[in-house]
Coordinates of C-alpha atoms in Angstrom, one line a residue:
X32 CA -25.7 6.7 -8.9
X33 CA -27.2 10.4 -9.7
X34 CA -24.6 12.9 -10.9
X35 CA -24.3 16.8 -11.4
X36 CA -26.6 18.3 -13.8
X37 CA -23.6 19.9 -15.3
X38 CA -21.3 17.6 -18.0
X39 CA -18.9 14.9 -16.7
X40 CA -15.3 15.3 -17.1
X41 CA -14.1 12.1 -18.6
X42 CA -10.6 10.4 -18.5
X43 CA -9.6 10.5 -21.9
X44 CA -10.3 6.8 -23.5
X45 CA -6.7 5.8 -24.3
X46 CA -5.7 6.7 -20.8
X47 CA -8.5 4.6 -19.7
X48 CA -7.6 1.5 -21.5
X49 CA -4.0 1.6 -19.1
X50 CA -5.5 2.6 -16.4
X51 CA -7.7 -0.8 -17.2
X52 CA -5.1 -3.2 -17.8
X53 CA -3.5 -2.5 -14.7
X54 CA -6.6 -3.0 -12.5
X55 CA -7.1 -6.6 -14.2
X56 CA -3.5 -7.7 -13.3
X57 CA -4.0 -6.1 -9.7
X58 CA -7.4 -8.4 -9.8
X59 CA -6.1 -11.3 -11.0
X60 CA -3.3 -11.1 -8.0
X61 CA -5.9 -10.4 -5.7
X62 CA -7.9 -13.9 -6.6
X63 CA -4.6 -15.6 -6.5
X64 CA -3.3 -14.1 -3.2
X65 CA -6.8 -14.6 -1.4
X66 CA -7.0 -17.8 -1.9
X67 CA -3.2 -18.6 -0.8
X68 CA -4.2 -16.2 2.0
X69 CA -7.9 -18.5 3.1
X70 CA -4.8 -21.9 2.6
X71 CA -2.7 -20.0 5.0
X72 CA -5.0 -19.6 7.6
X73 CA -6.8 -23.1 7.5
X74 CA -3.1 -24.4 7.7
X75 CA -2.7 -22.8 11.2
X76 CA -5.7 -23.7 12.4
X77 CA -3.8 -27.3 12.6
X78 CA -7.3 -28.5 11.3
X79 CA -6.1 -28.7 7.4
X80 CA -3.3 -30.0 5.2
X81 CA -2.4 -28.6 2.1
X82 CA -2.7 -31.4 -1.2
X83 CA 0.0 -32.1 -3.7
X84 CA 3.0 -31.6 -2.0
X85 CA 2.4 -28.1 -1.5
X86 CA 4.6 -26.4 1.0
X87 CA 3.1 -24.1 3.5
X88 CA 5.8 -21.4 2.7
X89 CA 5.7 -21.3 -0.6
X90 CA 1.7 -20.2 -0.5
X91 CA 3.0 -17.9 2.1
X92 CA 5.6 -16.5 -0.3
X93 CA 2.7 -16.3 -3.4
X94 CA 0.3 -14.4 -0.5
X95 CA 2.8 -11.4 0.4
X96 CA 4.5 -11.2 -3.2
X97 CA 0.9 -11.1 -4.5
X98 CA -1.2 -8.9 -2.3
X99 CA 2.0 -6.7 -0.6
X100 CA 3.6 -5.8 -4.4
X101 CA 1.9 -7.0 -7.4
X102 CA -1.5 -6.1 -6.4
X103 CA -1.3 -2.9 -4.6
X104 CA 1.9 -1.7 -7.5
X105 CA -0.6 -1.9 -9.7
X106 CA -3.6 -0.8 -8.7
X107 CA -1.6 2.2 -7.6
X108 CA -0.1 3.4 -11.1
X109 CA -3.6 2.7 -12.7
X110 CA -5.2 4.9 -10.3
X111 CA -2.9 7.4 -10.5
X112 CA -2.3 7.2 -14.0
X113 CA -6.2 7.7 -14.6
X114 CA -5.9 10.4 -11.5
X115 CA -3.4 12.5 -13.5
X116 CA -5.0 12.4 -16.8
X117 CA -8.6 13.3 -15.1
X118 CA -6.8 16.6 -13.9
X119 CA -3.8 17.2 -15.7
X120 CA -5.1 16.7 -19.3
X121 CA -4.8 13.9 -21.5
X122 CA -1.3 11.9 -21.8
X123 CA 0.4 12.6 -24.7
X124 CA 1.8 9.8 -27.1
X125 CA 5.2 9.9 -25.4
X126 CA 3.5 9.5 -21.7
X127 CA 1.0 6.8 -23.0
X128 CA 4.4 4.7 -24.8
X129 CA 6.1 5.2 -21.3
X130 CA 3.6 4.3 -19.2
X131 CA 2.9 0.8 -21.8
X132 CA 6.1 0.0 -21.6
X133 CA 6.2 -0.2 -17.8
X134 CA 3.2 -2.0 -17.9
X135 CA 4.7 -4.7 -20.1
X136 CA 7.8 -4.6 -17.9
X137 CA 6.2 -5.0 -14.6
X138 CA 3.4 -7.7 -15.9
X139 CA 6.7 -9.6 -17.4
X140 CA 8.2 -9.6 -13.9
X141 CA 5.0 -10.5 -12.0
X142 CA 5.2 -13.8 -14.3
X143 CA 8.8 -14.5 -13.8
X144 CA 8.8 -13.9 -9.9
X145 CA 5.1 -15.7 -9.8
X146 CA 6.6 -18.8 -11.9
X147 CA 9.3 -19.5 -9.9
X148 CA 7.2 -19.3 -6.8
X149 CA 4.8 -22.0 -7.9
X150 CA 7.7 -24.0 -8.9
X151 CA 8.2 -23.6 -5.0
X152 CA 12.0 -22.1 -6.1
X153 CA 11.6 -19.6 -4.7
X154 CA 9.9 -19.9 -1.0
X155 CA 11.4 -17.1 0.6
X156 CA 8.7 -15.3 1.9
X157 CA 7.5 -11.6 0.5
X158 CA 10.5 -9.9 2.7
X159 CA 13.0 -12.4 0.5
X160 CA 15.4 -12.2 3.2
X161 CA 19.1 -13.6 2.8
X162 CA 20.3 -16.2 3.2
X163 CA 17.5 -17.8 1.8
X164 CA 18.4 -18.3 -1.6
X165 CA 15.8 -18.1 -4.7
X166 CA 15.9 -18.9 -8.2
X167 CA 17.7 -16.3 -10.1
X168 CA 14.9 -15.6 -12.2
X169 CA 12.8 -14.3 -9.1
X170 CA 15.0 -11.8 -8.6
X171 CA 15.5 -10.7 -11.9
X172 CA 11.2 -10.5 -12.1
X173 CA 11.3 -8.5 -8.9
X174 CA 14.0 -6.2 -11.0
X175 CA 11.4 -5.6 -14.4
X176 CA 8.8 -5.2 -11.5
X177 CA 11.2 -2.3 -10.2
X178 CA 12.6 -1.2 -13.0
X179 CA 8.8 -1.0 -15.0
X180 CA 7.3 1.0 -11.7
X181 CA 10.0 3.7 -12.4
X182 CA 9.0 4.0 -16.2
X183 CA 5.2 4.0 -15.3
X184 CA 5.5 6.7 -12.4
X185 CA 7.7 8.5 -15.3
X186 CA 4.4 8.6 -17.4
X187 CA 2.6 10.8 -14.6
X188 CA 5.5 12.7 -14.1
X189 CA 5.9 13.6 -17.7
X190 CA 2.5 15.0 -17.9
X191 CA 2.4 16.8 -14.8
X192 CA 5.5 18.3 -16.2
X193 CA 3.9 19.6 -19.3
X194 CA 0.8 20.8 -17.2
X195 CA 3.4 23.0 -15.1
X196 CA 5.1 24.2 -18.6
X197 CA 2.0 25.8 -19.7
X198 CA 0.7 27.0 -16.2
X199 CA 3.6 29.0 -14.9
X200 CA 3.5 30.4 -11.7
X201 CA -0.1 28.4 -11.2
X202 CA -0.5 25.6 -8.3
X203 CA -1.1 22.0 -10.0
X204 CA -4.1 20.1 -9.5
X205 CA -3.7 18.6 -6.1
X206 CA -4.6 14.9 -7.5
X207 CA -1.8 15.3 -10.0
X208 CA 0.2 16.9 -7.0
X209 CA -0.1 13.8 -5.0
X210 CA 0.2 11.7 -7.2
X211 CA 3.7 12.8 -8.5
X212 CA 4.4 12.9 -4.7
X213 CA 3.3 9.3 -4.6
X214 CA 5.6 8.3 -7.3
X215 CA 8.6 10.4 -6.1
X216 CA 8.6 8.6 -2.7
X217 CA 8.2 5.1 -4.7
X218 CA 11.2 5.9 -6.9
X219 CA 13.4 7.4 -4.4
X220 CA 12.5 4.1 -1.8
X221 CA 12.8 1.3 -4.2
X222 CA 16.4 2.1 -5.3
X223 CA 17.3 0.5 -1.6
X224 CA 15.5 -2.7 -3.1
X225 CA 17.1 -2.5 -6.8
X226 CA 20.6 -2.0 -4.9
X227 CA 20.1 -5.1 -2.8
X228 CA 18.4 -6.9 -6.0
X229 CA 21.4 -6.4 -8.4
X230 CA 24.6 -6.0 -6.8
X231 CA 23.7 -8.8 -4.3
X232 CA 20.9 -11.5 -4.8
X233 CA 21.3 -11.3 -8.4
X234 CA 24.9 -12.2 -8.5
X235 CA 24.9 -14.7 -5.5
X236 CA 21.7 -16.5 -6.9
X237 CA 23.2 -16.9 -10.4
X238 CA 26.5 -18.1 -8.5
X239 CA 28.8 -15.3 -9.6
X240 CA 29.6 -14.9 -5.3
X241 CA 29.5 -17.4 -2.8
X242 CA 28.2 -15.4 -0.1
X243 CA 25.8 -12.6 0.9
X244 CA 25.9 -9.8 3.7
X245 CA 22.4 -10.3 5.2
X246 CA 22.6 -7.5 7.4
X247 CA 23.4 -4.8 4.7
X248 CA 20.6 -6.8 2.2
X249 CA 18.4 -6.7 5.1
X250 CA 18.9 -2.7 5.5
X251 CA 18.9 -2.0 1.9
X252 CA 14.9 -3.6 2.1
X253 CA 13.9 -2.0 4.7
X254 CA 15.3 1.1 3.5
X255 CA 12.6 0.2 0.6
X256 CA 10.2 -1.5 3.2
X257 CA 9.1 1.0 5.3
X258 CA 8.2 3.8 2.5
X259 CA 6.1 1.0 0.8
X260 CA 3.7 1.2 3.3
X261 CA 3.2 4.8 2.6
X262 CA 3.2 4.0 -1.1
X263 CA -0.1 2.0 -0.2
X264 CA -0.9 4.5 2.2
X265 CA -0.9 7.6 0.3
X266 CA -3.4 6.7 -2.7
X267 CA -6.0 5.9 0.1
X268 CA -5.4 9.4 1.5
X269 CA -6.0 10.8 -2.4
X270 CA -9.4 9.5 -1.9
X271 CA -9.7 10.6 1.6
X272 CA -8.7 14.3 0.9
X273 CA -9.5 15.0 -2.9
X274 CA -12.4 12.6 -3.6
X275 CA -14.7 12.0 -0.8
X276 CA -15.5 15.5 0.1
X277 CA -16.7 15.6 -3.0
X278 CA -18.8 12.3 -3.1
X279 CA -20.5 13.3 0.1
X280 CA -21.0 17.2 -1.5
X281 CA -18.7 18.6 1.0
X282 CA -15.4 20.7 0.1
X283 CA -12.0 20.1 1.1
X284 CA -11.0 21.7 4.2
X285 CA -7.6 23.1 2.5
X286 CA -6.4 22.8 -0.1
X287 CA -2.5 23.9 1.5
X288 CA -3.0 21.7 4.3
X289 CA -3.3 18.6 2.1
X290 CA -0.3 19.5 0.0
X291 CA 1.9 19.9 3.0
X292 CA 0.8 16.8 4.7
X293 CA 2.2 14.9 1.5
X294 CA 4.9 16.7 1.6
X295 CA 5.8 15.7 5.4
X296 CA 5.0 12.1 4.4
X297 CA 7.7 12.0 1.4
X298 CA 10.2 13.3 3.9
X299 CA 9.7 11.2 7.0
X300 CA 8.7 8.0 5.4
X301 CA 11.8 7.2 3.8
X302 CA 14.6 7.5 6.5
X303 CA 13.1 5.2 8.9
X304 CA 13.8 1.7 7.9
X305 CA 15.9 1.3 11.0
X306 CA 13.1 0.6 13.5
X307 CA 12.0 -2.8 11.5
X308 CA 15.4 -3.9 13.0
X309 CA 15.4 -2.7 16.3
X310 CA 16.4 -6.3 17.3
X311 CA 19.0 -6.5 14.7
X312 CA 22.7 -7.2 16.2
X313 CA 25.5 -5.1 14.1
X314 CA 23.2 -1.2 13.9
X315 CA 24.7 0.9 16.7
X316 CA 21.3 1.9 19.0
X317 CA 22.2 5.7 18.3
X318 CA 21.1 5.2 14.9
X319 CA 18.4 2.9 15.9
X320 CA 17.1 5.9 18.2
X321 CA 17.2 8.5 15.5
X322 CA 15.4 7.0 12.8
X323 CA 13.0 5.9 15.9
X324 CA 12.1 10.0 16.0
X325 CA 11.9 10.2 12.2
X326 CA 9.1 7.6 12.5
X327 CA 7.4 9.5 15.1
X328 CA 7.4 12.6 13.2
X329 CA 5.0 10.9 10.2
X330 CA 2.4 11.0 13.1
X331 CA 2.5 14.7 12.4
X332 CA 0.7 14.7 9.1
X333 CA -1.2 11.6 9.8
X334 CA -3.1 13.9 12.8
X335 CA -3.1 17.0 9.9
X336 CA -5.0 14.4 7.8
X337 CA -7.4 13.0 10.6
X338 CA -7.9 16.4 11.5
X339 CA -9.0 18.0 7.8
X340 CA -10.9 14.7 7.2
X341 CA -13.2 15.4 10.4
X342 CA -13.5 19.3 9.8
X343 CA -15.2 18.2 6.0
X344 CA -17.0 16.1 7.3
X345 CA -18.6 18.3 10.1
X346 CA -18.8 21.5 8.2
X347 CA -21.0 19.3 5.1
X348 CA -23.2 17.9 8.4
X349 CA -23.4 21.8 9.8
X350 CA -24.6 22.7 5.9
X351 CA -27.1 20.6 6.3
X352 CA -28.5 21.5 9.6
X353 CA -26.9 19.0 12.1
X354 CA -27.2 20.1 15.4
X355 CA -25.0 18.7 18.6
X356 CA -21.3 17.1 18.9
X357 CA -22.3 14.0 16.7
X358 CA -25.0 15.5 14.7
X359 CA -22.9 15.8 11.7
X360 CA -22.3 12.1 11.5
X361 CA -26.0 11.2 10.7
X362 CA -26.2 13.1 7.9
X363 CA -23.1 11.2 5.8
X364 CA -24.2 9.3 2.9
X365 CA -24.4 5.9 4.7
X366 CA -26.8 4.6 1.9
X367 CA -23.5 5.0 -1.1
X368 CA -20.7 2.5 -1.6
X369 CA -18.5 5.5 -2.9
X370 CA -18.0 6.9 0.7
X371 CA -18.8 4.2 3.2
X372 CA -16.6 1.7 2.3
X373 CA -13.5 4.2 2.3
X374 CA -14.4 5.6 5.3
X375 CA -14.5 1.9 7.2
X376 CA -10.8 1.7 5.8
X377 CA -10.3 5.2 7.5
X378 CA -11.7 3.9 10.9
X379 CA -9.8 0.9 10.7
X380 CA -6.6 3.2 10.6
X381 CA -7.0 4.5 14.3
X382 CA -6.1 1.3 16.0
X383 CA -3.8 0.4 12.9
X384 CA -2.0 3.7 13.5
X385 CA -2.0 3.0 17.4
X386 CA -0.9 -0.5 16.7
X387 CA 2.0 0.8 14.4
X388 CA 3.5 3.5 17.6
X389 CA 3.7 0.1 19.9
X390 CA 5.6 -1.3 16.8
X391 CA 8.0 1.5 16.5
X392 CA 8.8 1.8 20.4
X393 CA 12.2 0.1 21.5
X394 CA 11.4 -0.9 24.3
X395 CA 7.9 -2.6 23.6
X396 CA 8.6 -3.7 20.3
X397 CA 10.7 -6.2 22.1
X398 CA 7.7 -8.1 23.2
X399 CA 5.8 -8.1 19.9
X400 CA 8.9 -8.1 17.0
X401 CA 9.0 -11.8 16.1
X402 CA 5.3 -12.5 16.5
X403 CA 2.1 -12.5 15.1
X404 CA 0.8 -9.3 16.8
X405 CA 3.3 -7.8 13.7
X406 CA 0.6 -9.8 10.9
X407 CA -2.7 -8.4 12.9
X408 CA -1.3 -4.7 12.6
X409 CA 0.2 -5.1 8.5
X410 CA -3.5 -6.5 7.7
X411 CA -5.3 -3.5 9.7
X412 CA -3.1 -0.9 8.0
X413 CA -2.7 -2.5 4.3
X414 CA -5.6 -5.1 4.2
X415 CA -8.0 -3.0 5.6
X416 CA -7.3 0.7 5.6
X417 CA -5.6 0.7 2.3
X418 CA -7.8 -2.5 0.3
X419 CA -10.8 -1.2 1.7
X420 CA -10.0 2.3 0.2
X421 CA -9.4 0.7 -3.1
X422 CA -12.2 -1.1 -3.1
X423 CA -14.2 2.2 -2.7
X424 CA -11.8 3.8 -5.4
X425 CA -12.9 0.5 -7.9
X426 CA -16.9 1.1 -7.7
X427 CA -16.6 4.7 -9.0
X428 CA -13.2 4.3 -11.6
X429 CA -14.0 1.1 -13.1
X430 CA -17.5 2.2 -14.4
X431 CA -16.2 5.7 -15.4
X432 CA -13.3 4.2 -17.0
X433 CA -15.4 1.4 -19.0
X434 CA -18.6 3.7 -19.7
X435 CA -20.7 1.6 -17.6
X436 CA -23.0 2.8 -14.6
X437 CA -22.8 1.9 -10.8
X438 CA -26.3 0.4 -10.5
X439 CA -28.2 0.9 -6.8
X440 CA -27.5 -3.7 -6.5
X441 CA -24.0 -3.6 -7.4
X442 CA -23.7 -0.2 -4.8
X443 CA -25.7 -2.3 -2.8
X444 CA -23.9 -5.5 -3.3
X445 CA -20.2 -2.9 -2.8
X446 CA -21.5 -1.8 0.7
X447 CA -22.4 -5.7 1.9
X448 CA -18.6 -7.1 0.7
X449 CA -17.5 -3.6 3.3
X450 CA -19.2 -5.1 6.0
X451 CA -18.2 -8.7 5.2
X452 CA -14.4 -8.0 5.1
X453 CA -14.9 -5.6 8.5
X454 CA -16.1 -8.6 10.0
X455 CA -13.7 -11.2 8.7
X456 CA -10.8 -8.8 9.3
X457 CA -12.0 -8.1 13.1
X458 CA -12.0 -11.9 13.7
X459 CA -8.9 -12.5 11.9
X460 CA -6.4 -9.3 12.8
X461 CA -8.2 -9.4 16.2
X462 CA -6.8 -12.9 17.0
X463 CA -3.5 -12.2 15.7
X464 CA -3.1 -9.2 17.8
X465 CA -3.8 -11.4 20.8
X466 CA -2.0 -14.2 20.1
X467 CA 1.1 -11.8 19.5
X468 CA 0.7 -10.8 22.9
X469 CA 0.3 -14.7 23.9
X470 CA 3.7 -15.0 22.8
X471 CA 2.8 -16.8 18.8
X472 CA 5.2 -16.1 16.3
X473 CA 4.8 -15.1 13.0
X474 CA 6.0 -16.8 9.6
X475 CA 5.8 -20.1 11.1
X476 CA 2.8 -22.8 10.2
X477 CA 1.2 -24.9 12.7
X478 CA 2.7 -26.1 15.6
X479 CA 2.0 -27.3 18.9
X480 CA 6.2 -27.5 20.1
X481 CA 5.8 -31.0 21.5
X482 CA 2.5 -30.2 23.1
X483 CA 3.8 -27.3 25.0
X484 CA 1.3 -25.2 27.6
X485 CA 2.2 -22.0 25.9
X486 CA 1.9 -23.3 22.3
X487 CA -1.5 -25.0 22.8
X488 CA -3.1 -21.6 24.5
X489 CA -2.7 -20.3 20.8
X490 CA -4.8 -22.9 18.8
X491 CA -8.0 -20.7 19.3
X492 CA -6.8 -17.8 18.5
X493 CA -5.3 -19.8 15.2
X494 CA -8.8 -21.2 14.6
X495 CA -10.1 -17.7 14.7
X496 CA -7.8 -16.6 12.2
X497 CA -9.3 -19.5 10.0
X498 CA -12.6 -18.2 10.6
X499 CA -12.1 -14.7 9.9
X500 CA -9.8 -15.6 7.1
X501 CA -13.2 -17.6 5.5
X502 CA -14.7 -14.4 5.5
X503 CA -12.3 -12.7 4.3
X504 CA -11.9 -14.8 1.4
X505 CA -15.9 -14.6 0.8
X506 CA -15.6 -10.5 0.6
X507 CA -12.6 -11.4 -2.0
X508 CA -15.4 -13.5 -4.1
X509 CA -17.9 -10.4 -4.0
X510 CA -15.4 -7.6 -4.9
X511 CA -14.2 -9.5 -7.7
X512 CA -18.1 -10.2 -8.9
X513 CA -18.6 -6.6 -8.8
X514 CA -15.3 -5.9 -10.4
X515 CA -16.5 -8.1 -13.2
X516 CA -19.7 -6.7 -13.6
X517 CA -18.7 -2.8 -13.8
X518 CA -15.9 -3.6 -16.4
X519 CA -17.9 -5.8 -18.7
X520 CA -21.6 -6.4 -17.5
X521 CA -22.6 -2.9 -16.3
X522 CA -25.5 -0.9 -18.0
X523 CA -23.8 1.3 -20.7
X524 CA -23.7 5.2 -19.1
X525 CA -21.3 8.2 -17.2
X526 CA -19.9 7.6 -14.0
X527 CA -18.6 10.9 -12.0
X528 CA -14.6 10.7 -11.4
X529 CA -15.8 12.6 -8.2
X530 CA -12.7 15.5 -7.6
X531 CA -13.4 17.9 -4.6
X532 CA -12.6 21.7 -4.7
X533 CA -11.3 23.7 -1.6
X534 CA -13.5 25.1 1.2
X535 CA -11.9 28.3 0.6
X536 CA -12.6 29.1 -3.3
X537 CA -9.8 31.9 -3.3
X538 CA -7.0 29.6 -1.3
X539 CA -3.6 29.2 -3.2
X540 CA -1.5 26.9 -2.5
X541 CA 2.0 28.7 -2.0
X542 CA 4.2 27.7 -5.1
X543 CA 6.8 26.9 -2.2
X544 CA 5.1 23.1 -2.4
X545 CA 6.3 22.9 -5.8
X546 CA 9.8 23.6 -5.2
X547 CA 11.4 19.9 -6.1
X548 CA 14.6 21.4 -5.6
X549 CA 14.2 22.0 -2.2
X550 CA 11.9 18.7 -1.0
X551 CA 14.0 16.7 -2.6
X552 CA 17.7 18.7 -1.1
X553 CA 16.1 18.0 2.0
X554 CA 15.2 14.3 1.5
X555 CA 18.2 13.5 0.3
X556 CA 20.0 15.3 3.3
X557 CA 17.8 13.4 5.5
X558 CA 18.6 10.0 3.9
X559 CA 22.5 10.7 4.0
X560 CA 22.5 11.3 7.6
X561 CA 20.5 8.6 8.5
X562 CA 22.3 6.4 6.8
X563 CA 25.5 7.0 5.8
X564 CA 27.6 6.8 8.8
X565 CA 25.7 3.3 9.8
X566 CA 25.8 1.5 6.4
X567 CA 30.0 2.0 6.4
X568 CA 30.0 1.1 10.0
X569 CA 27.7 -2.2 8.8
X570 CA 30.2 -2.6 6.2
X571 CA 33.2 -2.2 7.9
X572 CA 32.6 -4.3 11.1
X573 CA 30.4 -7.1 8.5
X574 CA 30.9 -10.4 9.8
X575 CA 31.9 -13.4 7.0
X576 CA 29.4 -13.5 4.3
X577 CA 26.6 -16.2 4.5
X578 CA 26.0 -19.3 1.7
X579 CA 22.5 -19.5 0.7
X580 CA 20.3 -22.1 1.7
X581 CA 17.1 -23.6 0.8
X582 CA 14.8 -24.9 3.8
X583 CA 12.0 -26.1 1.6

């Protein structure tokens, strides 16, 4: 790829030798959970039976733990990591020790958790709901999975800390902003999972209790549930706001706007986790309806976003002499990996985002809740918006991070696998979606209920899934040959760790952004009244605690 005349700013080389070892354990989980993923599918086409014994849950349980936490965990603190030092400054010995040591403690966990779900003891799907009971070591996995995250994110925030210490009064670099952002919303969400992890699962697994409150384990995850999705989500937006403009030779609309839209994202996101359960019995519907609004209100700075993304791109088209409504849209930079395959994941996001308002509605969530319709809309928003964005993110990092150049085949090569898992991912998500709305539940393998009329409507759709889940698993075998080549086989040379400036050169962000007292007061006030008052009435009014049980 051609770069600025003018010298590259490199990551420093330690840094990048992190950043590096978390992208091959987020690759390796990505082989891994692909191919459970392709099994999955063939499975439900009723067409295919899985060898050895292998139950159909347990690769179900190995797809979501590996794509849904291992893979996008730690793809996320690499990119940030490398994000931060790129405009923050080098880590300093303390942050690079830190951000090691949750390394080591997340990859430790990944092989504890992974272990026992080969061992199929621990089938209990990626949500791990209660009562179904899992080896104790699982949980205590997804607890140095945790537990490391925190000590990683603390890396970033220790250096983003020391670049505020010697620029006083001075906005931070937005990447390092929203980055920090990033890892504030992750810490402050998983201690719902860590709480359900240790003072529950833990101590019922190992045998220490004999029963479990599913409802308040069930709340305590989807506390953590629903602000993982914006975990995935907001790394993707990075690249939308900070790095694209920049790739295409635009400028980012503003610089304010962006801050402010992550800011609206760390408040809303969190206090939410009530409208996964919108069918749960024992959550009064007051509380139900409130944290319904709170999940409305992210639409606010997901229309700022769609909003600033459009105005770059049609001010760089108008630059360039585009003429008309649409004239802008020729003019992007079609024929470069670096921008197209992010912005498919950004189109893909419209009907995930519409997809994800149906989901959040009471009244017509009732129809699609328990059924597939719920898989089609995760895999448009995370496997396609989100994946797709790190996939672009990879063919620019990897090479800058290893030395090595983007050739014009492996750019080439980047923007074929885009196009290969848009059309596996329409095929497959497209199917689900309407199979949902047949009435075909999700988590379940294939079935025909005794040969029922309803049940045997869905085998196409099911077959389509296998088909598109083929595809899908072919784009997994080119992302991973490219990964490959740009972090070992690549011609030696300087890739660009492309960072966009603001439109409007003398913008300032108002310091008011980087008042943690304030964001976080009002998170926290936010999270007590949305939950409080339920979680003691869920305690109070529990009903008898459940025994665990194994169904595989």
């Amino acid at each position: 790829m051609i770069n600025n005349a003018k010298a590259i700013v490199k990551v420093d080389s330690k840094d990048a030798k992190l950043s590096m070892a978390h992208f091959f354990v987020a690759f390796g989980a990505l082989a891994i959970g692909g191919l459970m993923g392709l099994l999955q599918t063939l499975v439900r086409s009723g067409k295919f039976e899985l060898p050895f014994g292998i139950g159909y849950y347990q690769i179900l349980t190995a797809h979501g733990v590996l794509m849904g936490l291992v893979l996008t965990t730690f793809f996320i603190m690499g990119f940030q990591y490398a994000a931060v030092s790129r405009t923050a400054g080098p880590h300093s010995s303390a942050a690079r020790r830190t951000g090691w040591t949750g390394f080591w403690m997340m990859t430790a966990g990944t092989l504890m958790s992974g272990t026992m779900i080969l061992l199929n003891e621990a089938s209990v799907l990626y949500t791990f709901y209660a009562p179904l009971k899992a080896h104790w070591i699982f949980y205590l996995g997804l607890t140095f999975v945790v537990v490391g995250s925190w000590v990683d994110g603390i890396a970033q925030i220790m250096t983003y800390a020391k670049w505020r210490k010697n620029h006083p009064g001075v906005p931070s670099p937005l990447l390092s902003f929203m980055a920090v952002i990033n890892t504030v919303l992750w810490i402050v969400a998983t201690l719902g999972v860590a709480a359900t992890v240790l003072f529950q699962l833990l101590p019922w697994s190992l045998g220490l209790v004999d029963t479990v409150d599913v409802l308040v384990s069930r709340t305590l995850f989807w506390y953590f549930g629903h602000p993982l999705v914006y975990f995935w989500l907001l790394p993707a937006y990075m690249c939308w706001y900070a790095v694209v403009p920049k790739i295409i030779g635009g400028k980012i609309f503003s610089d304010s706007l962006a801050r402010l839209s992550f800011i609206l994202f760390l408040l809303f996101s969190i206090p939410v986790g009530f409208h996964h359960q919108l069918t749960e019995p024992g959550i009064d519907p007051a509380w139900k309806f409130f944290q319904v609004i709170l999940t409305f209100m992210v639409v606010i700075p997901s229309l700022m976003t769609a909003f600033s993304l459009f105005a770059t791109f049609e001010r760089y088209g108008r630059s360039k002499g585009a003429t008309g409504i649409l004239g802008w849209f020729k003019v992007l930079p079609w024929n470069d990996a670096r921008f197209i395959v992010p912005f498919i994941g950004m189109a893909a996001f419209i009907p995930a985002g519409a997809g994800g308002i149906i989901n959040a509605s009471n009244q017509m969530d009732q129809v699609v809740h328990n059924t597939i319709w719920v898989t089609g809309h995760f895999h448009l928003t995370a496997a396609t918006s989100v994946i797709l964005t790190f996939f672009g993110i990879s063919y620019w990092l990897i090479p800058h991070l290893t030395g090595r150049k983007l050739t014009k085949k492996m750019n080439k090569l980047g923007i074929i696998q885009a196009w290969v898992w848009f059309i596996g991912m329409a095929f497959m998500s497209g199917s689900m979606h309407i199979q949902g709305l047949l009435g075909g539940p999700r988590r379940s393998s294939f079935s025909t209920y005794g040969d029922s009329k309803q049940a045997l409507e869905w085998i196409p759709y099911q077959i389509a899934q296998a088909v598109g889940g083929t595809i899908l698993f072919i784009g997994i075998i080119l992302v991973l040959v490219i990964f490959i080549n740009l972090a070992f086989f690549a011609p030696k040379g300087d890739e660009e760790f492309p960072v966009g400036e603001a439109e409007n050169s003398e913008e300032r962000a108002p310091m008011v952004f980087e008042n943690w007292k304030l964001w976080l007061g009002i998170l926290t006030a936010l999270i007590l009244f949305a939950y409080t008052i339920p979680f003691i009435d869920i305690i109070q009014n529990a009903p008898p605690g459940s025994k665990g049980f194994r169904t595989w």
